[in-house]
Tab-separated table of C-alpha atoms and ligand atoms in Angstrom:
chain	number	residue	atom	x	y	z
A	14	MET	CA	92.293	166.442	143.253
A	15	ILE	CA	90.676	169.741	144.315
A	16	PHE	CA	93.354	172.753	142.291
A	17	ASP	CA	93.803	175.674	144.624
A	18	PRO	CA	93.851	178.394	141.920
A	19	GLN	CA	95.782	180.065	145.582
A	20	LYS	CA	99.481	178.714	144.617
A	21	TYR	CA	99.427	180.096	141.627
A	22	ALA	CA	98.347	183.323	143.437
A	23	LEU	CA	101.128	186.490	143.006
A	24	PRO	CA	103.218	185.689	146.444
A	25	ASP	CA	103.337	189.426	148.111
A	26	VAL	CA	98.919	189.889	146.613
A	27	PRO	CA	96.793	186.912	147.754
A	28	GLY	CA	94.721	186.497	145.079
A	29	ARG	CA	95.884	187.953	142.234
A	30	MET	CA	97.252	185.929	139.672
A	31	PHE	CA	100.455	186.018	138.442
A	32	LEU	CA	99.459	187.468	135.027
A	33	ASP	CA	98.112	192.164	136.531
A	34	ALA	CA	96.544	193.447	132.449
A	35	GLU	CA	97.489	196.797	134.337
A	36	GLU	CA	100.621	196.084	134.696
A	37	ILE	CA	101.357	195.323	131.236
A	38	ARG	CA	99.588	198.892	129.850
A	39	GLY	CA	102.001	200.266	132.307
A	40	ILE	CA	104.840	199.326	130.777
A	41	LEU	CA	103.242	199.853	127.181
A	42	ARG	CA	101.977	202.679	127.928
A	43	THR	CA	105.568	204.405	129.152
A	44	VAL	CA	107.906	202.487	127.333
A	45	ARG	CA	109.658	204.654	124.671
A	46	PRO	CA	111.455	203.612	121.607
A	47	PRO	CA	114.813	202.935	122.025
A	48	SER	CA	117.530	204.758	119.728
A	49	LEU	CA	119.286	201.585	117.560
A	50	ASP	CA	122.636	201.293	120.183
A	51	GLU	CA	119.621	200.404	123.103
A	52	LEU	CA	117.784	197.967	119.816
A	53	ARG	CA	121.470	196.222	119.220
A	54	THR	CA	121.847	195.623	123.141
A	55	ILE	CA	119.135	194.466	123.005
A	56	VAL	CA	118.771	192.407	120.118
A	57	GLY	CA	122.045	190.884	121.321
A	58	ARG	CA	120.309	189.628	124.481
A	59	SER	CA	118.449	187.775	122.647
A	60	MET	CA	120.933	186.505	119.775
A	61	ASP	CA	123.006	185.665	123.513
A	62	ASN	CA	119.944	182.996	124.461
A	63	ARG	CA	118.363	184.801	126.440
A	64	ARG	CA	114.836	185.337	127.114
A	65	LEU	CA	113.956	189.003	127.061
A	66	SER	CA	111.656	190.815	130.132
A	67	LEU	CA	108.212	192.295	129.812
A	68	GLN	CA	110.370	195.847	129.131
A	69	GLU	CA	112.896	194.718	126.229
A	70	THR	CA	109.876	193.163	124.563
A	71	ALA	CA	107.983	196.759	125.185
A	72	ALA	CA	110.277	198.356	123.856
A	73	LEU	CA	110.645	196.118	120.105
A	74	ILE	CA	107.273	196.896	120.371
A	75	ALA	CA	108.224	200.186	120.211
A	76	ALA	CA	110.954	200.299	117.798
A	77	ASP	CA	109.090	201.503	115.104
A	78	ASP	CA	110.947	203.330	112.670
A	79	PRO	CA	112.193	201.432	109.301
A	80	GLU	CA	115.955	201.439	110.834
A	81	ALA	CA	115.054	199.683	113.785
A	82	VAL	CA	111.648	196.880	111.971
A	83	GLU	CA	114.685	195.854	109.973
A	84	MET	CA	117.017	195.347	112.014
A	85	ILE	CA	114.117	193.467	114.792
A	86	PHE	CA	113.005	191.587	111.012
A	87	ASP	CA	117.195	190.912	110.277
A	88	ALA	CA	117.654	189.175	113.502
A	89	ALA	CA	114.447	186.876	113.816
A	90	GLY	CA	115.565	185.546	110.273
A	91	ARG	CA	119.256	184.958	111.991
A	92	LEU	CA	118.114	183.606	115.388
A	93	LYS	CA	115.206	181.659	113.424
A	94	ARG	CA	117.822	179.942	111.389
A	95	ARG	CA	120.633	179.216	113.437
A	96	THR	CA	117.406	177.957	116.346
A	97	TYR	CA	115.953	175.877	113.910
A	98	GLY	CA	117.531	175.490	110.803
A	99	ASN	CA	115.930	175.475	107.631
A	100	ARG	CA	113.628	172.790	108.764
A	101	ILE	CA	109.559	173.498	108.979
A	102	VAL	CA	107.637	170.672	111.299
A	103	LEU	CA	103.752	169.861	109.363
A	104	PHE	CA	100.763	168.644	111.277
A	105	ALA	CA	96.987	168.967	110.091
A	106	PRO	CA	93.909	169.542	112.873
A	107	LEU	CA	91.398	167.175	112.843
A	108	TYR	CA	87.993	168.828	114.278
A	109	ILE	CA	85.684	165.533	116.345
A	110	GLY	CA	83.167	167.465	116.804
A	111	ASN	CA	82.115	171.316	117.350
A	112	ARG	CA	79.076	170.859	119.505
A	113	CYS	CA	79.514	173.674	122.062
A	114	ILE	CA	78.052	175.183	125.135
A	115	ASN	CA	80.015	178.115	124.354
A	116	ASN	CA	79.614	181.597	122.759
A	117	CYS	CA	82.164	182.439	122.277
A	118	ALA	CA	81.498	185.244	119.937
A	119	TYR	CA	83.561	184.752	116.645
A	120	CYS	CA	82.966	181.721	116.186
A	121	GLY	CA	80.487	179.386	113.669
A	122	PHE	CA	80.668	176.800	116.579
A	123	ARG	CA	79.465	178.979	119.194
A	124	ALA	CA	76.265	177.197	120.961
A	125	GLY	CA	73.703	180.322	119.585
A	126	ASN	CA	74.373	179.682	115.739
A	127	GLY	CA	71.766	178.592	115.280
A	128	ALA	CA	72.859	178.326	111.448
A	129	ALA	CA	75.868	175.988	112.292
A	130	ARG	CA	75.342	172.470	111.107
A	131	ARG	CA	76.127	169.948	114.417
A	132	ARG	CA	78.397	166.885	114.352
A	133	THR	CA	80.273	164.637	115.407
A	134	LEU	CA	82.645	161.585	114.397
A	135	THR	CA	81.985	158.627	114.975
A	136	ASP	CA	85.228	155.530	116.074
A	137	ALA	CA	84.955	154.475	112.953
A	138	GLU	CA	84.266	158.280	111.259
A	139	ILE	CA	87.023	159.210	112.971
A	140	GLU	CA	89.069	155.899	111.512
A	141	ALA	CA	88.260	156.996	108.334
A	142	GLU	CA	89.695	160.490	108.479
A	143	THR	CA	92.958	159.076	110.506
A	144	ARG	CA	93.079	156.618	107.565
A	145	ALA	CA	92.654	159.255	104.673
A	146	LEU	CA	95.188	162.413	106.509
A	147	GLU	CA	97.978	159.040	106.148
A	148	ALA	CA	96.916	158.736	102.908
A	149	ALA	CA	97.904	161.931	102.301
A	150	GLY	CA	101.719	161.617	104.302
A	151	HIS	CA	100.886	163.214	107.761
A	152	LYS	CA	102.356	161.759	110.563
A	153	ARG	CA	101.244	164.619	113.136
A	154	LEU	CA	97.697	165.195	114.365
A	155	ILE	CA	96.112	168.170	117.012
A	156	LEU	CA	92.553	167.040	117.707
A	157	VAL	CA	90.075	169.981	117.664
A	158	TYR	CA	86.862	169.835	119.715
A	159	GLY	CA	84.083	171.992	121.023
A	160	GLU	CA	83.205	172.531	124.811
A	161	HIS	CA	80.748	170.091	125.659
A	162	PRO	CA	80.199	167.427	128.640
A	163	ALA	CA	79.931	165.257	125.840
A	164	TYR	CA	83.631	165.663	125.437
A	165	ASP	CA	84.884	164.714	128.460
A	166	PRO	CA	88.254	164.004	129.016
A	167	ALA	CA	87.358	159.812	129.132
A	168	TYR	CA	85.667	160.123	125.709
A	169	ILE	CA	89.067	162.677	124.756
A	170	ALA	CA	91.523	159.738	125.816
A	171	ARG	CA	89.013	157.658	123.325
A	172	THR	CA	89.291	159.390	120.567
A	173	VAL	CA	93.512	159.749	120.742
A	174	ARG	CA	93.345	156.149	121.361
A	175	THR	CA	91.581	155.607	118.270
A	176	VAL	CA	93.632	157.641	116.576
A	177	TYR	CA	97.041	156.253	117.665
A	178	GLY	CA	95.514	152.576	116.436
A	179	THR	CA	94.751	153.414	112.914
A	180	LYS	CA	97.203	152.979	110.372
A	181	GLU	CA	97.083	152.398	106.362
A	182	GLY	CA	99.752	150.801	104.923
A	183	GLN	CA	102.743	153.065	105.645
A	184	GLY	CA	101.386	155.314	107.165
A	185	GLU	CA	100.733	156.289	110.775
A	186	ILE	CA	100.351	158.605	113.212
A	187	ARG	CA	103.298	158.976	116.171
A	188	ARG	CA	102.103	162.492	117.201
A	189	VAL	CA	98.258	163.691	118.510
A	190	ASN	CA	98.585	166.848	119.899
A	191	ILE	CA	95.280	167.830	121.242
A	192	ASN	CA	92.978	171.119	121.084
A	193	ALA	CA	90.472	171.163	123.455
A	194	ALA	CA	88.915	172.466	126.235
A	195	PRO	CA	90.287	173.540	129.748
A	196	LEU	CA	90.479	169.981	132.476
A	197	ASP	CA	91.016	169.565	135.733
A	198	VAL	CA	94.161	167.658	137.086
A	199	ASP	CA	92.903	164.521	136.926
A	200	GLY	CA	91.098	165.541	133.484
A	201	PHE	CA	94.660	166.042	132.199
A	202	ARG	CA	95.707	163.131	133.551
A	203	THR	CA	93.355	161.083	131.601
A	204	VAL	CA	94.396	162.333	128.731
A	205	ARG	CA	98.214	162.376	129.441
A	206	GLU	CA	97.560	158.635	130.024
A	207	ALA	CA	96.163	158.702	126.003
A	208	GLY	CA	99.693	159.298	125.013
A	209	ILE	CA	98.683	162.975	123.911
A	210	GLY	CA	101.838	164.863	122.483
A	211	THR	CA	100.897	168.681	123.295
A	212	TYR	CA	98.001	169.700	124.996
A	213	GLN	CA	96.936	173.341	123.308
A	214	ILE	CA	94.668	176.036	124.070
A	215	PHE	CA	94.457	179.949	123.843
A	216	GLN	CA	93.124	182.377	126.154
A	217	GLU	CA	91.843	184.123	123.102
A	218	THR	CA	92.203	187.560	125.233
A	219	TYR	CA	94.663	188.274	128.070
A	220	ASP	CA	92.501	191.335	129.006
A	221	PRO	CA	89.636	190.543	131.671
A	222	GLU	CA	87.519	193.024	130.031
A	223	LEU	CA	87.759	192.266	126.600
A	224	TYR	CA	87.260	188.942	127.447
A	225	ALA	CA	84.211	189.231	129.169
A	226	ARG	CA	83.086	191.084	126.724
A	227	PHE	CA	83.638	187.975	124.103
A	228	HIS	CA	82.613	185.151	126.046
A	229	PRO	CA	79.196	185.943	127.265
A	230	SER	CA	78.177	182.720	128.555
A	231	GLY	CA	78.996	179.349	129.323
A	232	PRO	CA	82.161	177.014	132.114
A	233	LYS	CA	84.598	179.756	128.691
A	234	SER	CA	83.637	182.925	130.893
A	235	ASP	CA	85.841	181.882	133.366
A	236	TYR	CA	89.147	183.593	132.697
A	237	ALA	CA	90.657	182.647	135.071
A	238	TYR	CA	90.103	178.884	135.121
A	239	ARG	CA	90.972	178.935	131.807
A	240	LEU	CA	94.213	181.352	132.540
A	241	LEU	CA	95.348	178.854	134.963
A	242	ALA	CA	94.649	175.808	132.479
A	243	MET	CA	98.348	175.527	131.517
A	244	ASP	CA	98.995	175.085	135.230
A	245	ARG	CA	96.662	171.934	135.049
A	246	ALA	CA	98.251	170.662	132.692
A	247	MET	CA	101.462	170.920	134.014
A	248	GLU	CA	100.356	169.149	137.584
A	249	ALA	CA	99.356	166.965	135.913
A	250	GLY	CA	102.447	165.818	134.023
A	251	ILE	CA	101.508	167.643	130.760
A	252	ASP	CA	105.050	168.720	129.850
A	253	ASP	CA	104.310	170.223	126.543
A	254	VAL	CA	101.477	172.977	126.641
A	255	GLY	CA	100.890	175.166	123.303
A	256	LEU	CA	99.454	179.028	124.686
A	257	GLY	CA	97.997	181.292	121.896
A	258	VAL	CA	96.296	184.731	121.405
A	259	LEU	CA	93.572	185.204	118.719
A	260	LEU	CA	94.590	188.177	116.969
A	261	GLY	CA	91.206	190.776	116.178
A	262	LEU	CA	89.830	190.881	119.407
A	263	GLY	CA	92.086	193.419	121.657
A	264	ASP	CA	95.178	194.932	121.012
A	265	TRP	CA	98.315	192.825	119.812
A	266	ALA	CA	100.976	194.250	121.645
A	267	PHE	CA	99.221	193.889	124.748
A	268	GLU	CA	98.565	189.878	124.125
A	269	LEU	CA	102.770	190.012	122.957
A	270	LEU	CA	103.533	191.380	126.557
A	271	ALA	CA	100.879	189.317	128.070
A	272	LEU	CA	102.113	185.725	126.009
A	273	VAL	CA	104.971	186.529	127.652
A	274	ARG	CA	104.310	187.029	130.444
A	275	HIS	CA	102.457	183.644	130.683
A	276	THR	CA	105.918	182.036	129.534
A	277	ASN	CA	108.143	183.772	132.179
A	278	HIS	CA	104.891	182.111	134.678
A	279	LEU	CA	105.437	178.598	133.505
A	280	GLU	CA	109.364	178.666	133.624
A	281	ALA	CA	109.177	179.553	137.157
A	282	CYS	CA	106.860	177.934	138.423
A	283	PHE	CA	107.732	174.707	136.137
A	284	GLY	CA	110.679	174.728	134.781
A	285	VAL	CA	109.290	174.876	131.337
A	286	GLY	CA	108.363	177.395	128.867
A	287	PRO	CA	106.017	176.394	126.349
A	288	HIS	CA	106.664	173.814	123.986
A	289	THR	CA	104.516	176.317	121.145
A	290	ILE	CA	102.521	179.674	121.316
A	291	SER	CA	99.866	179.963	118.494
A	292	PHE	CA	98.998	183.567	117.193
A	293	PRO	CA	95.531	183.126	114.771
A	294	ARG	CA	93.804	186.127	113.142
A	295	ILE	CA	90.135	186.200	113.184
A	296	GLN	CA	88.688	184.800	110.225
A	297	ASN	CA	85.233	185.695	108.561
A	298	ALA	CA	82.948	182.490	110.512
A	299	SER	CA	79.475	181.069	110.452
A	300	SER	CA	77.170	184.324	111.330
A	301	LEU	CA	80.032	186.322	112.365
A	302	ASN	CA	80.092	189.958	113.748
A	303	ARG	CA	82.595	191.769	112.733
A	304	THR	CA	81.658	195.180	114.000
A	305	THR	CA	83.156	194.395	117.182
A	306	LEU	CA	86.860	193.587	116.206
A	307	ALA	CA	89.728	195.561	115.932
A	308	PRO	CA	91.919	193.619	113.136
A	309	VAL	CA	95.467	193.305	112.631
A	310	ALA	CA	97.193	194.184	109.404
A	311	ASP	CA	99.778	192.907	107.927
A	312	ARG	CA	102.470	194.426	108.665
A	313	ASP	CA	101.627	194.682	112.497
A	314	PHE	CA	100.952	190.605	112.271
A	315	GLU	CA	104.607	190.241	110.464
A	316	ARG	CA	106.299	192.553	113.594
A	317	MET	CA	104.428	190.695	115.963
A	318	VAL	CA	106.109	187.700	114.518
A	319	ALA	CA	109.534	188.678	114.952
A	320	ILE	CA	109.732	190.027	117.715
A	321	LEU	CA	107.813	186.778	119.219
A	322	ARG	CA	111.164	185.227	117.587
A	323	LEU	CA	113.688	187.515	119.193
A	324	ALA	CA	111.741	187.430	122.834
A	325	VAL	CA	111.282	184.079	123.510
A	326	PRO	CA	113.195	181.701	121.336
A	327	TYR	CA	112.915	178.534	122.424
A	328	THR	CA	109.224	178.614	122.035
A	329	GLY	CA	107.604	176.981	118.095
A	330	LEU	CA	105.919	179.245	116.531
A	331	ILE	CA	102.834	177.843	114.508
A	332	LEU	CA	101.171	179.824	111.915
A	333	THR	CA	98.274	178.119	110.590
A	334	ALA	CA	96.262	178.077	107.580
A	335	ARG	CA	94.301	180.966	108.136
A	336	GLU	CA	96.502	182.912	106.883
A	337	PRO	CA	97.257	183.192	102.674
A	338	ALA	CA	100.006	181.010	101.931
A	339	ALA	CA	102.164	183.965	100.444
A	340	LEU	CA	102.469	185.572	104.269
A	341	ARG	CA	103.509	182.223	105.717
A	342	ASP	CA	105.651	181.200	103.561
A	343	ARG	CA	107.656	184.467	104.775
A	344	LEU	CA	107.073	184.024	108.088
A	345	ILE	CA	108.240	180.603	107.979
A	346	GLU	CA	112.044	183.049	107.314
A	347	TYR	CA	111.719	185.102	110.590
A	348	GLY	CA	109.914	182.597	112.698
A	349	VAL	CA	107.481	180.393	112.299
A	350	SER	CA	108.572	176.880	112.935
A	351	GLN	CA	105.031	174.784	112.130
A	352	ILE	CA	102.329	174.691	110.230
A	353	ASP	CA	99.544	172.990	108.986
A	354	ALA	CA	98.435	171.541	105.602
A	355	GLY	CA	96.360	169.886	103.347
A	356	THR	CA	93.581	170.930	106.084
A	357	ARG	CA	90.282	170.668	106.282
A	358	LEU	CA	88.292	172.561	108.469
A	359	GLU	CA	84.681	170.478	107.751
A	360	ILE	CA	83.992	168.042	110.317
A	361	GLY	CA	84.521	164.956	108.557
A	362	GLY	CA	86.213	167.316	106.030
A	363	TYR	CA	88.983	164.591	104.755
A	364	THR	CA	86.656	161.606	103.628
A	365	SER	CA	83.923	163.735	102.417
A	366	GLY	CA	85.371	164.784	98.586
A	367	SER	CA	83.960	167.753	98.789
A	368	GLN	CA	85.950	171.327	97.242
A	369	ARG	CA	83.910	174.199	98.974
A	370	GLN	CA	84.349	175.666	101.798
A	371	ASP	CA	81.122	175.791	103.241
A	372	LEU	CA	80.834	178.063	106.444
A	373	ASP	CA	78.032	176.441	108.123
A	374	ARG	CA	79.918	173.032	108.667
A	375	GLU	CA	83.396	175.066	109.705
A	376	GLN	CA	84.528	177.239	111.979
A	377	PHE	CA	86.245	179.888	110.132
A	378	GLU	CA	87.640	180.548	106.474
A	379	LEU	CA	90.820	179.204	105.285
A	380	SER	CA	93.144	180.958	103.025
A	381	ASP	CA	95.558	178.442	102.500
A	382	GLU	CA	93.676	175.491	100.925
A	383	ARG	CA	96.922	174.378	99.079
A	384	SER	CA	97.399	170.238	99.168
A	385	LEU	CA	100.535	168.896	101.146
A	386	ALA	CA	102.077	168.028	98.604
A	387	GLU	CA	101.613	171.158	97.028
A	388	VAL	CA	103.229	172.723	100.487
A	389	ILE	CA	106.094	169.752	100.695
A	390	ALA	CA	107.216	170.841	97.231
A	391	GLY	CA	106.607	174.599	97.769
A	392	LEU	CA	108.618	174.288	100.821
A	393	ASN	CA	111.512	172.374	99.255
A	394	GLY	CA	112.124	174.404	96.120
A	395	ARG	CA	112.784	177.605	98.890
A	396	GLY	CA	115.551	175.959	100.415
A	397	GLN	CA	113.205	174.495	103.458
A	398	ILE	CA	113.255	170.889	104.962
A	399	PRO	CA	109.565	169.888	105.203
A	400	SER	CA	109.573	167.485	108.305
A	401	PHE	CA	107.567	164.805	110.045
A	402	CYS	CA	109.532	164.383	113.677
A	403	THR	CA	107.971	162.843	116.431
A	404	ALA	CA	111.512	161.735	117.785
A	405	CYS	CA	111.800	163.919	120.838
A	406	TYR	CA	108.861	163.357	122.128
A	407	ARG	CA	108.758	159.790	121.240
A	408	LYS	CA	112.153	159.628	123.194
A	409	GLY	CA	111.616	161.325	126.585
A	410	ARG	CA	113.742	164.281	125.177
A	411	THR	CA	110.471	166.545	126.762
A	412	GLY	CA	111.058	170.594	126.733
A	413	GLU	CA	113.485	169.691	123.043
A	414	HIS	CA	113.387	173.388	121.631
A	415	PHE	CA	115.501	174.173	124.416
A	416	MET	CA	117.933	171.606	123.930
A	417	GLU	CA	117.628	172.974	121.044
A	418	PHE	CA	119.209	176.273	121.877
A	419	SER	CA	121.252	175.061	124.523
A	420	THR	CA	123.214	172.282	123.370
A	421	LYS	CA	125.959	172.780	121.404
A	422	GLY	CA	125.189	170.624	117.952
A	423	PHE	CA	121.770	169.399	118.803
A	424	ILE	CA	119.741	170.667	115.175
A	425	LYS	CA	123.006	169.167	113.235
A	426	ARG	CA	122.707	165.754	115.733
A	427	PHE	CA	119.354	165.768	116.195
A	428	CYS	CA	116.865	167.703	113.918
A	429	THR	CA	118.313	167.805	110.622
A	430	PRO	CA	119.127	164.209	110.583
A	431	ASN	CA	115.478	163.517	111.879
A	432	ALA	CA	113.428	166.163	109.618
A	433	LEU	CA	115.454	164.388	106.324
A	434	LEU	CA	114.963	161.041	107.886
A	435	THR	CA	110.715	161.602	108.048
A	436	PHE	CA	110.631	163.765	105.061
A	437	ALA	CA	112.490	160.549	102.864
A	438	GLU	CA	109.428	158.639	104.530
A	439	TYR	CA	106.797	160.815	102.630
A	440	LEU	CA	109.104	160.776	99.410
A	441	GLU	CA	109.243	156.709	98.919
A	442	ASP	CA	104.958	156.314	100.118
A	443	TYR	CA	103.037	159.685	99.151
A	444	ALA	CA	104.835	162.267	96.738
A	445	PRO	CA	104.239	162.727	93.352
A	446	GLU	CA	107.064	161.145	91.217
A	447	ALA	CA	108.834	164.571	89.865
A	448	LEU	CA	109.025	165.796	93.642
A	449	ARG	CA	110.435	162.475	94.715
A	450	THR	CA	113.450	163.042	92.439
A	451	GLU	CA	113.787	166.738	92.889
A	452	GLY	CA	113.447	165.614	96.730
A	453	TRP	CA	115.741	162.754	97.070
A	454	ARG	CA	118.956	165.038	95.377
A	455	ARG	CA	118.156	167.407	97.943
A	456	ILE	CA	118.419	165.680	100.616
A	457	GLY	CA	121.702	163.732	99.384
A	458	ARG	CA	123.209	167.760	99.483
A	459	GLU	CA	122.110	167.834	102.867
A	460	ALA	CA	123.366	164.562	104.434
A	461	ALA	CA	126.876	165.205	102.273
A	462	ALA	CA	126.627	168.496	104.229
A	463	LEU	CA	126.940	167.003	108.301
A	464	GLU	CA	129.236	165.756	110.397
A	465	HIS	CA	126.988	162.483	111.200
A	466	LYS	CA	126.676	161.811	107.479
A	467	ASN	CA	127.454	158.020	107.486
A	468	GLU	CA	125.439	156.698	109.705
A	469	LEU	CA	122.384	159.525	108.456
A	470	GLU	CA	123.358	157.742	104.782
A	471	CYS	CA	123.071	154.305	106.114
A	472	ARG	CA	119.428	154.792	107.580
A	473	LEU	CA	118.324	157.024	104.167
A	474	GLU	CA	119.624	154.095	102.618
A	475	ARG	CA	117.171	151.184	104.930
A	476	ILE	CA	114.134	153.988	104.174
A	477	ARG	CA	115.283	153.645	100.253
A	478	ARG	CA	114.808	149.291	101.059
A	479	GLY	CA	111.234	149.975	103.039
A	480	GLU	CA	112.674	149.915	107.124
A	481	ARG	CA	110.417	152.709	108.742
A	482	ASP	CA	110.748	154.899	111.503
A	483	LEU	CA	114.406	155.328	111.762
A	484	LEU	CA	114.448	158.151	114.316
A	485	PHE	CA	117.807	159.857	115.983
B	30	SAM	N1	86.647	174.910	121.783
B	30	SAM	C1	87.659	174.916	122.538
B	30	SAM	C2	88.600	176.558	123.117
B	30	SAM	O1	87.581	176.972	122.837
B	30	SAM	O2	89.560	176.269	123.358
B	30	SAM	C3	88.688	174.814	121.300
B	30	SAM	C4	88.625	175.292	120.054
B	30	SAM	S1	88.945	176.184	119.246
B	30	SAM	C5	87.594	175.073	117.971
B	30	SAM	C6	90.035	176.728	118.809
B	30	SAM	C7	90.534	178.300	118.269
B	30	SAM	O3	89.926	178.379	117.462
B	30	SAM	C8	89.752	178.806	119.473
B	30	SAM	O4	91.048	178.794	120.727
B	30	SAM	C9	89.874	180.065	118.772
B	30	SAM	O5	91.046	180.937	119.365
B	30	SAM	C10	90.321	179.704	117.140
B	30	SAM	N2	88.895	180.699	116.398
B	30	SAM	C11	88.086	180.502	116.747
B	30	SAM	N3	86.975	181.160	115.700
B	30	SAM	C12	87.663	181.448	114.832
B	30	SAM	C13	87.372	182.274	113.890
B	30	SAM	N4	86.685	182.928	113.068
B	30	SAM	N5	88.967	182.979	113.365
B	30	SAM	C14	89.812	182.782	113.365
B	30	SAM	N6	90.162	181.258	114.749
B	30	SAM	C15	88.888	181.301	115.457
B	31	SF4	FE1	83.220	176.688	121.641
B	31	SF4	FE2	86.142	176.950	121.604
B	31	SF4	FE3	83.862	177.814	119.231
B	31	SF4	FE4	83.995	178.783	121.623
B	31	SF4	S1	85.918	178.946	119.738
B	31	SF4	S2	83.064	178.996	120.598
B	31	SF4	S3	84.685	176.856	123.188
B	31	SF4	S4	84.315	175.753	120.140
């Protein structure tokens, strides 16, 4: 099938993309800080389950005096608890190969980086890495690839099937997401047929000029082809897509509005917004030239997450181990709903046993090096429920964040019980003794507070007796 970008052009302006950088710059230039009353009205709209417009989101960005910022954080926290409850979904990245024909200026894998050690896992190595991840307790992975002709759709589909087909004891991977170079519609069909969960790709920056500067050569230098990747994925039947920007290239406020614009576009054209949004900040990488970067300060980063929570209430927000543990813990309170844990970025890093990071073998530097067990103990201690739930995707409930938000009682009926069931499996199969005792106590308290507790308690007992994968 030949993809026709015109199909996604603005109806009144032939050839122009749905995302207009000038329009976004204009909104940011002319927005004025809202009064506290105006702010209350905007926040009230989010709390009323409504996605915010570009202008409303820009007003939240402009609201930067301490009282206004406090109101935004408070509302984001309340919305987060109401929409997602107190559960956090856990996953791990599995780097398959770092061959790459692009030259993204910020990335250790870029073609021109002679210091990078190139490696692509064999099928047997993918199995071994998967077994190691299962042995730690993981159920959800995201496979990550450089961009290279060797990593074509058939290859990607094979690696996905290899992961699904690898089981270790009680362990299995129940959801495989991918982060791979944009494909054409047929390519997306091929990877969809392998059973991927989310297709994730970051635009890096939505500013076309900056984009050109940071992506000087290779297929990734085509801004429009990347921008329309999600349209092609959805045309191929992939309902769950993950957007993202790489913070540190340009103005975070611009990127935030562009993410909202991209979300609106997908909702308008396909009836479903992105499943997740990611907002990684640039980390140190092999031979990285920092002089061209525009780092985003912690305080701005935290505001951005809270504003995003309010602007796109039913999109999952991902925060990776690029960020330090304390910041991740804090941002979970204001909007983040998924984190990775026990992450290794070195290709083959889950089986190599190496404890030290080596930037020439990795894409960038990690800040949060806690193991999965440590992250889970921390979440449990702070009143969060660690979740490995994959139920909606496997029961065909795609677009589930929207359901969580709009279907009365959805969280109590599905999300919390499924989180508790997967937490119970983890405790039985993988947890250190102290965490196991503490975790089961916690599960007892959480289950007792639920309306449909009888059926849940019955399933929890079946898990104690050795049954697995009892999803609602
Ligand atoms: N090669 C594909 C691509 O570029 O889309 C997929 C994977 S790439 C390995 C995953 C993401 O890592 C990139 O989209 C980019 O946002 C992020 N990344 C690259 N260099 C980084 C760095 N130095 N610090 C933090 N994130 C980085
Ligand atoms: Fe290659 Fe992706 Fe790194 Fe760019 S970000 S150099 S495409 S691996």
